[in-house]
């Protein structure tokens, strides 16, 4: 991160950087691997594993992929924390102009390679300071699947304030997070324990979100259009629109 960042913020960023160089790549079996290791795989193995993961993901993601397909088509969309690009590549194949943003350089190198193998044109942005974005353009939509709940609320609120400056007024934000019902059911003592239960022992943080909390996270500049839990309360989806006027967070 750049100079002038609070030490606690540096620590949060460093923990996330260490954790999220490890990517979920399985087809429902919880398989994870470091992007630096996956980059060493030959093309055939990489594509075979990617397609296995994609086919499995469609079981949970088909409904929101189909919902956003006409909304994102022909639009500039930034996916933050895209992993191996299962969602973003699907939208790119159907006419969205995708930019992939990630904090881990090797994740972006891997995704650039996958896009090349799939014949996908996209832009890539390394987030080296999550509290000061320097994107090359504004966007019509942001897609964040499994991102906002993995940093403490106050940190993520400030990160979103920096990020959402690049969302056009009237633009959409699509967010997947963990619902309160999942947290309560887990009986975790705190968000640190919850993180280890949901995403493995190397995961530093995971907290729940509901409508009221997501509204506080994004602030008065955003309208919550709708939300829903899915997959037996394992996930929560939130759809928001950015209002006009100056930033108010």
mmCIF file of C-alpha atoms in Angstrom:
data_model
loop_
_atom_site.group_PDB
_atom_site.id
_atom_site.type_symbol
_atom_site.label_atom_id
_atom_site.label_comp_id
_atom_site.label_asym_id
_atom_site.label_seq_id
_atom_site.Cartn_x
_atom_site.Cartn_y
_atom_site.Cartn_z
ATOM 1 C CA UNK A 1 0.000 0.000 0.000
ATOM 2 C CA UNK A 2 1.028 3.609 -0.467
ATOM 3 C CA UNK A 3 2.531 5.777 2.267
ATOM 4 C CA UNK A 4 0.225 7.636 4.607
ATOM 5 C CA UNK A 5 -2.061 4.669 5.259
ATOM 6 C CA UNK A 6 -3.002 3.870 8.841
ATOM 7 C CA UNK A 7 -1.115 0.913 10.321
ATOM 8 C CA UNK A 8 -4.330 -0.968 11.101
ATOM 9 C CA UNK A 9 -5.463 -0.537 7.495
ATOM 10 C CA UNK A 10 -2.104 -1.870 6.325
ATOM 11 C CA UNK A 11 -2.568 -4.928 8.504
ATOM 12 C CA UNK A 12 -6.064 -5.613 7.154
ATOM 13 C CA UNK A 13 -4.827 -5.279 3.588
ATOM 14 C CA UNK A 14 -1.795 -7.497 4.259
ATOM 15 C CA UNK A 15 -3.950 -10.241 5.770
ATOM 16 C CA UNK A 16 -6.313 -10.165 2.794
ATOM 17 C CA UNK A 17 -3.391 -10.153 0.365
ATOM 18 C CA UNK A 18 -1.940 -13.240 2.022
ATOM 19 C CA UNK A 19 -5.261 -15.078 2.121
ATOM 20 C CA UNK A 20 -6.652 -14.331 -1.317
ATOM 21 C CA UNK A 21 -3.667 -15.479 -3.315
ATOM 22 C CA UNK A 22 -5.344 -18.805 -2.595
ATOM 23 C CA UNK A 23 -8.289 -19.285 -4.954
ATOM 24 C CA UNK A 24 -11.261 -21.658 -4.905
ATOM 25 C CA UNK A 25 -10.966 -23.756 -8.048
ATOM 26 C CA UNK A 26 -12.990 -26.873 -7.256
ATOM 27 C CA UNK A 27 -16.247 -28.177 -8.559
ATOM 28 C CA UNK A 28 -17.968 -28.234 -5.189
ATOM 29 C CA UNK A 29 -15.227 -30.153 -3.404
ATOM 30 C CA UNK A 30 -13.669 -27.150 -1.658
ATOM 31 C CA UNK A 31 -10.464 -27.406 -3.697
ATOM 32 C CA UNK A 32 -8.221 -24.357 -3.386
ATOM 33 C CA UNK A 33 -4.812 -23.528 -4.814
ATOM 34 C CA UNK A 34 -2.426 -20.584 -4.867
ATOM 35 C CA UNK A 35 -2.535 -18.617 -8.101
ATOM 36 C CA UNK A 36 1.271 -18.730 -8.262
ATOM 37 C CA UNK A 37 1.041 -22.531 -8.401
ATOM 38 C CA UNK A 38 -1.834 -22.633 -10.890
ATOM 39 C CA UNK A 39 0.215 -20.447 -13.240
ATOM 40 C CA UNK A 40 2.636 -23.363 -13.568
ATOM 41 C CA UNK A 41 -0.066 -25.686 -14.898
ATOM 42 C CA UNK A 42 -0.113 -26.502 -18.615
ATOM 43 C CA UNK A 43 -2.963 -25.017 -20.615
ATOM 44 C CA UNK A 44 -4.860 -28.280 -20.895
ATOM 45 C CA UNK A 45 -4.968 -28.885 -17.148
ATOM 46 C CA UNK A 46 -5.858 -25.261 -16.438
ATOM 47 C CA UNK A 47 -8.763 -25.191 -18.887
ATOM 48 C CA UNK A 48 -10.074 -28.572 -17.757
ATOM 49 C CA UNK A 49 -10.156 -27.450 -14.110
ATOM 50 C CA UNK A 50 -11.634 -24.069 -15.022
ATOM 51 C CA UNK A 51 -14.439 -25.683 -17.001
ATOM 52 C CA UNK A 52 -15.167 -28.113 -14.172
ATOM 53 C CA UNK A 53 -15.441 -25.188 -11.754
ATOM 54 C CA UNK A 54 -17.604 -23.234 -14.200
ATOM 55 C CA UNK A 55 -20.021 -26.093 -14.745
ATOM 56 C CA UNK A 56 -20.480 -26.578 -11.012
ATOM 57 C CA UNK A 57 -20.810 -22.845 -10.326
ATOM 58 C CA UNK A 58 -23.687 -22.630 -12.782
ATOM 59 C CA UNK A 59 -25.793 -24.648 -10.337
ATOM 60 C CA UNK A 60 -25.719 -21.747 -7.869
ATOM 61 C CA UNK A 61 -25.061 -18.820 -10.180
ATOM 62 C CA UNK A 62 -27.369 -19.455 -13.139
ATOM 63 C CA UNK A 63 -30.204 -17.315 -11.783
ATOM 64 C CA UNK A 64 -28.150 -14.148 -11.255
ATOM 65 C CA UNK A 65 -26.068 -14.615 -14.398
ATOM 66 C CA UNK A 66 -29.236 -14.754 -16.477
ATOM 67 C CA UNK A 67 -30.780 -11.834 -14.575
ATOM 68 C CA UNK A 68 -27.814 -9.519 -15.193
ATOM 69 C CA UNK A 69 -27.037 -10.673 -18.726
ATOM 70 C CA UNK A 70 -29.298 -8.071 -20.427
ATOM 71 C CA UNK A 71 -28.357 -5.421 -17.860
ATOM 72 C CA UNK A 72 -24.594 -5.826 -18.391
ATOM 73 C CA UNK A 73 -24.642 -6.424 -22.146
ATOM 74 C CA UNK A 74 -22.924 -3.568 -23.968
ATOM 75 C CA UNK A 75 -21.966 -1.951 -20.650
ATOM 76 C CA UNK A 76 -18.682 -1.253 -18.884
ATOM 77 C CA UNK A 77 -18.567 -3.581 -15.875
ATOM 78 C CA UNK A 78 -15.870 -3.871 -13.210
ATOM 79 C CA UNK A 79 -15.677 -7.122 -11.269
ATOM 80 C CA UNK A 80 -13.773 -6.755 -8.003
ATOM 81 C CA UNK A 81 -12.134 -9.904 -6.659
ATOM 82 C CA UNK A 82 -12.988 -12.039 -9.696
ATOM 83 C CA UNK A 83 -11.128 -15.179 -8.633
ATOM 84 C CA UNK A 84 -10.720 -17.332 -11.744
ATOM 85 C CA UNK A 85 -13.281 -15.284 -13.652
ATOM 86 C CA UNK A 86 -16.249 -17.627 -13.695
ATOM 87 C CA UNK A 87 -18.839 -14.835 -13.586
ATOM 88 C CA UNK A 88 -16.992 -12.094 -15.426
ATOM 89 C CA UNK A 89 -15.987 -14.266 -18.366
ATOM 90 C CA UNK A 90 -19.593 -15.444 -18.685
ATOM 91 C CA UNK A 91 -20.726 -11.820 -18.986
ATOM 92 C CA UNK A 92 -17.875 -10.954 -21.367
ATOM 93 C CA UNK A 93 -18.936 -13.794 -23.653
ATOM 94 C CA UNK A 94 -22.366 -12.159 -23.788
ATOM 95 C CA UNK A 95 -21.319 -8.635 -24.627
ATOM 96 C CA UNK A 96 -20.227 -6.960 -21.396
ATOM 97 C CA UNK A 97 -17.012 -4.913 -21.519
ATOM 98 C CA UNK A 98 -15.243 -6.336 -18.477
ATOM 99 C CA UNK A 99 -12.512 -4.972 -16.257
ATOM 100 C CA UNK A 100 -11.146 -7.320 -13.595
ATOM 101 C CA UNK A 101 -9.746 -5.750 -10.403
ATOM 102 C CA UNK A 102 -7.813 -7.715 -7.774
ATOM 103 C CA UNK A 103 -5.341 -7.124 -4.941
ATOM 104 C CA UNK A 104 -3.113 -10.098 -5.902
ATOM 105 C CA UNK A 105 -0.901 -9.617 -8.996
ATOM 106 C CA UNK A 106 -0.650 -13.363 -9.663
ATOM 107 C CA UNK A 107 -4.445 -13.630 -9.611
ATOM 108 C CA UNK A 108 -4.592 -11.092 -12.422
ATOM 109 C CA UNK A 109 -1.831 -12.844 -14.359
ATOM 110 C CA UNK A 110 -3.763 -16.081 -14.075
ATOM 111 C CA UNK A 111 -7.028 -14.484 -15.139
ATOM 112 C CA UNK A 112 -5.354 -12.742 -18.073
ATOM 113 C CA UNK A 113 -4.101 -16.146 -19.194
ATOM 114 C CA UNK A 114 -7.528 -17.774 -18.814
ATOM 115 C CA UNK A 115 -9.120 -14.944 -20.783
ATOM 116 C CA UNK A 116 -6.562 -15.454 -23.533
ATOM 117 C CA UNK A 117 -7.294 -19.169 -23.693
ATOM 118 C CA UNK A 118 -11.022 -18.424 -23.841
ATOM 119 C CA UNK A 119 -10.625 -15.702 -26.465
ATOM 120 C CA UNK A 120 -11.877 -12.978 -24.117
ATOM 121 C CA UNK A 121 -10.791 -9.336 -24.371
ATOM 122 C CA UNK A 122 -10.767 -7.572 -20.992
ATOM 123 C CA UNK A 123 -8.947 -4.961 -18.938
ATOM 124 C CA UNK A 124 -7.092 -5.685 -15.694
ATOM 125 C CA UNK A 125 -6.454 -3.460 -12.672
ATOM 126 C CA UNK A 126 -4.233 -4.203 -9.682
ATOM 127 C CA UNK A 127 -5.611 -2.792 -6.427
ATOM 128 C CA UNK A 128 -2.436 -1.779 -4.595
ATOM 129 C CA UNK A 129 -4.271 0.616 -2.296
ATOM 130 C CA UNK A 130 -7.905 -0.336 -1.577
ATOM 131 C CA UNK A 131 -8.582 3.078 -0.057
ATOM 132 C CA UNK A 132 -7.456 5.012 -3.127
ATOM 133 C CA UNK A 133 -8.584 3.641 -6.473
ATOM 134 C CA UNK A 134 -7.108 4.942 -9.723
ATOM 135 C CA UNK A 135 -9.221 3.238 -12.361
ATOM 136 C CA UNK A 136 -8.785 4.332 -15.963
ATOM 137 C CA UNK A 137 -12.497 4.947 -16.559
ATOM 138 C CA UNK A 138 -15.950 5.091 -15.036
ATOM 139 C CA UNK A 139 -18.256 2.084 -15.092
ATOM 140 C CA UNK A 140 -21.921 1.325 -15.572
ATOM 141 C CA UNK A 141 -21.837 -1.479 -13.009
ATOM 142 C CA UNK A 142 -19.709 -3.107 -10.330
ATOM 143 C CA UNK A 143 -19.890 -6.825 -9.573
ATOM 144 C CA UNK A 144 -18.671 -8.059 -6.172
ATOM 145 C CA UNK A 145 -19.221 -11.737 -5.471
ATOM 146 C CA UNK A 146 -17.902 -12.755 -2.058
ATOM 147 C CA UNK A 147 -15.950 -9.568 -1.365
ATOM 148 C CA UNK A 148 -17.575 -7.100 1.027
ATOM 149 C CA UNK A 149 -17.929 -9.495 3.968
ATOM 150 C CA UNK A 150 -14.224 -10.377 4.077
ATOM 151 C CA UNK A 151 -13.054 -7.045 5.532
ATOM 152 C CA UNK A 152 -14.226 -5.273 8.699
ATOM 153 C CA UNK A 153 -17.251 -3.044 8.112
ATOM 154 C CA UNK A 154 -15.489 0.307 8.594
ATOM 155 C CA UNK A 155 -12.606 -0.643 6.303
ATOM 156 C CA UNK A 156 -14.941 -1.893 3.579
ATOM 157 C CA UNK A 157 -17.105 1.209 3.900
ATOM 158 C CA UNK A 158 -14.094 3.411 3.165
ATOM 159 C CA UNK A 159 -12.938 1.123 0.360
ATOM 160 C CA UNK A 160 -16.351 1.374 -1.272
ATOM 161 C CA UNK A 161 -16.295 5.139 -0.971
ATOM 162 C CA UNK A 162 -13.044 5.173 -2.970
ATOM 163 C CA UNK A 163 -14.298 2.597 -5.456
ATOM 164 C CA UNK A 164 -17.795 3.930 -6.087
ATOM 165 C CA UNK A 165 -16.463 7.270 -7.319
ATOM 166 C CA UNK A 166 -15.903 5.360 -10.554
ATOM 167 C CA UNK A 167 -19.528 4.222 -10.857
ATOM 168 C CA UNK A 168 -21.700 6.368 -13.095
ATOM 169 C CA UNK A 169 -24.861 7.884 -11.553
ATOM 170 C CA UNK A 170 -27.660 5.419 -12.162
ATOM 171 C CA UNK A 171 -25.132 2.588 -12.265
ATOM 172 C CA UNK A 172 -25.784 -0.792 -10.675
ATOM 173 C CA UNK A 173 -23.924 -2.669 -7.961
ATOM 174 C CA UNK A 174 -24.406 -6.427 -7.646
ATOM 175 C CA UNK A 175 -23.175 -7.872 -4.349
ATOM 176 C CA UNK A 176 -23.036 -11.385 -2.939
ATOM 177 C CA UNK A 177 -22.344 -11.680 0.792
ATOM 178 C CA UNK A 178 -23.068 -13.974 3.721
ATOM 179 C CA UNK A 179 -26.478 -13.522 5.382
ATOM 180 C CA UNK A 180 -27.107 -13.132 9.093
ATOM 181 C CA UNK A 181 -28.971 -16.438 9.109
ATOM 182 C CA UNK A 182 -25.781 -18.280 8.176
ATOM 183 C CA UNK A 183 -23.814 -16.574 10.931
ATOM 184 C CA UNK A 184 -26.433 -17.370 13.569
ATOM 185 C CA UNK A 185 -26.680 -20.975 12.428
ATOM 186 C CA UNK A 186 -22.889 -21.381 12.574
ATOM 187 C CA UNK A 187 -22.791 -20.401 16.274
ATOM 188 C CA UNK A 188 -19.445 -18.747 15.655
ATOM 189 C CA UNK A 189 -18.203 -16.631 18.557
ATOM 190 C CA UNK A 190 -17.002 -13.809 16.320
ATOM 191 C CA UNK A 191 -16.233 -12.897 12.716
ATOM 192 C CA UNK A 192 -12.748 -14.403 12.921
ATOM 193 C CA UNK A 193 -14.124 -17.818 13.808
ATOM 194 C CA UNK A 194 -16.906 -17.440 11.250
ATOM 195 C CA UNK A 195 -14.293 -16.769 8.553
ATOM 196 C CA UNK A 196 -12.423 -19.963 9.323
ATOM 197 C CA UNK A 197 -15.658 -21.928 9.256
ATOM 198 C CA UNK A 198 -16.781 -20.548 5.901
ATOM 199 C CA UNK A 199 -13.565 -20.139 3.916
ATOM 200 C CA UNK A 200 -10.813 -22.100 5.650
ATOM 201 C CA UNK A 201 -8.304 -21.606 8.442
ATOM 202 C CA UNK A 202 -6.278 -19.004 6.527
ATOM 203 C CA UNK A 203 -9.262 -16.648 6.241
ATOM 204 C CA UNK A 204 -8.919 -13.576 8.499
ATOM 205 C CA UNK A 205 -12.483 -12.203 8.467
ATOM 206 C CA UNK A 206 -16.092 -12.843 7.447
ATOM 207 C CA UNK A 207 -19.166 -11.002 8.697
ATOM 208 C CA UNK A 208 -22.852 -11.127 7.888
ATOM 209 C CA UNK A 209 -25.003 -8.641 5.989
ATOM 210 C CA UNK A 210 -28.705 -7.911 5.814
ATOM 211 C CA UNK A 211 -30.658 -5.093 4.151
ATOM 212 C CA UNK A 212 -30.116 -2.568 6.931
ATOM 213 C CA UNK A 213 -26.404 -3.261 7.166
ATOM 214 C CA UNK A 214 -25.818 -3.155 3.400
ATOM 215 C CA UNK A 215 -27.597 0.220 3.287
ATOM 216 C CA UNK A 216 -25.252 1.533 5.991
ATOM 217 C CA UNK A 217 -22.263 0.090 4.141
ATOM 218 C CA UNK A 218 -23.014 1.857 0.859
ATOM 219 C CA UNK A 219 -24.532 4.996 2.336
ATOM 220 C CA UNK A 220 -27.267 7.417 1.336
ATOM 221 C CA UNK A 221 -25.978 7.793 -2.207
ATOM 222 C CA UNK A 222 -27.281 4.297 -3.000
ATOM 223 C CA UNK A 223 -30.744 2.793 -3.301
ATOM 224 C CA UNK A 224 -31.225 -0.870 -2.397
ATOM 225 C CA UNK A 225 -33.447 -2.209 -5.172
ATOM 226 C CA UNK A 226 -33.901 -5.740 -3.898
ATOM 227 C CA UNK A 227 -32.228 -8.555 -2.008
ATOM 228 C CA UNK A 228 -32.665 -12.271 -1.531
ATOM 229 C CA UNK A 229 -31.044 -15.180 0.258
ATOM 230 C CA UNK A 230 -30.315 -18.286 -1.771
ATOM 231 C CA UNK A 231 -28.850 -21.766 -1.517
ATOM 232 C CA UNK A 232 -30.542 -22.434 1.849
ATOM 233 C CA UNK A 233 -29.378 -19.139 3.394
ATOM 234 C CA UNK A 234 -25.758 -19.801 2.491
ATOM 235 C CA UNK A 235 -25.556 -16.601 0.471
ATOM 236 C CA UNK A 236 -27.307 -13.232 0.267
ATOM 237 C CA UNK A 237 -27.611 -11.108 -2.873
ATOM 238 C CA UNK A 238 -28.049 -7.333 -2.911
ATOM 239 C CA UNK A 239 -28.813 -5.152 -5.936
ATOM 240 C CA UNK A 240 -28.211 -1.409 -5.602
ATOM 241 C CA UNK A 241 -28.342 1.698 -7.788
ATOM 242 C CA UNK A 242 -26.196 4.794 -7.412
ATOM 243 C CA UNK A 243 -28.223 7.988 -7.159
ATOM 244 C CA UNK A 244 -27.184 11.303 -8.701
ATOM 245 C CA UNK A 245 -25.411 14.137 -6.892
ATOM 246 C CA UNK A 246 -22.252 14.337 -4.816
ATOM 247 C CA UNK A 247 -20.773 11.425 -2.870
ATOM 248 C CA UNK A 248 -22.489 10.979 0.491
ATOM 249 C CA UNK A 249 -21.218 8.026 2.537
#
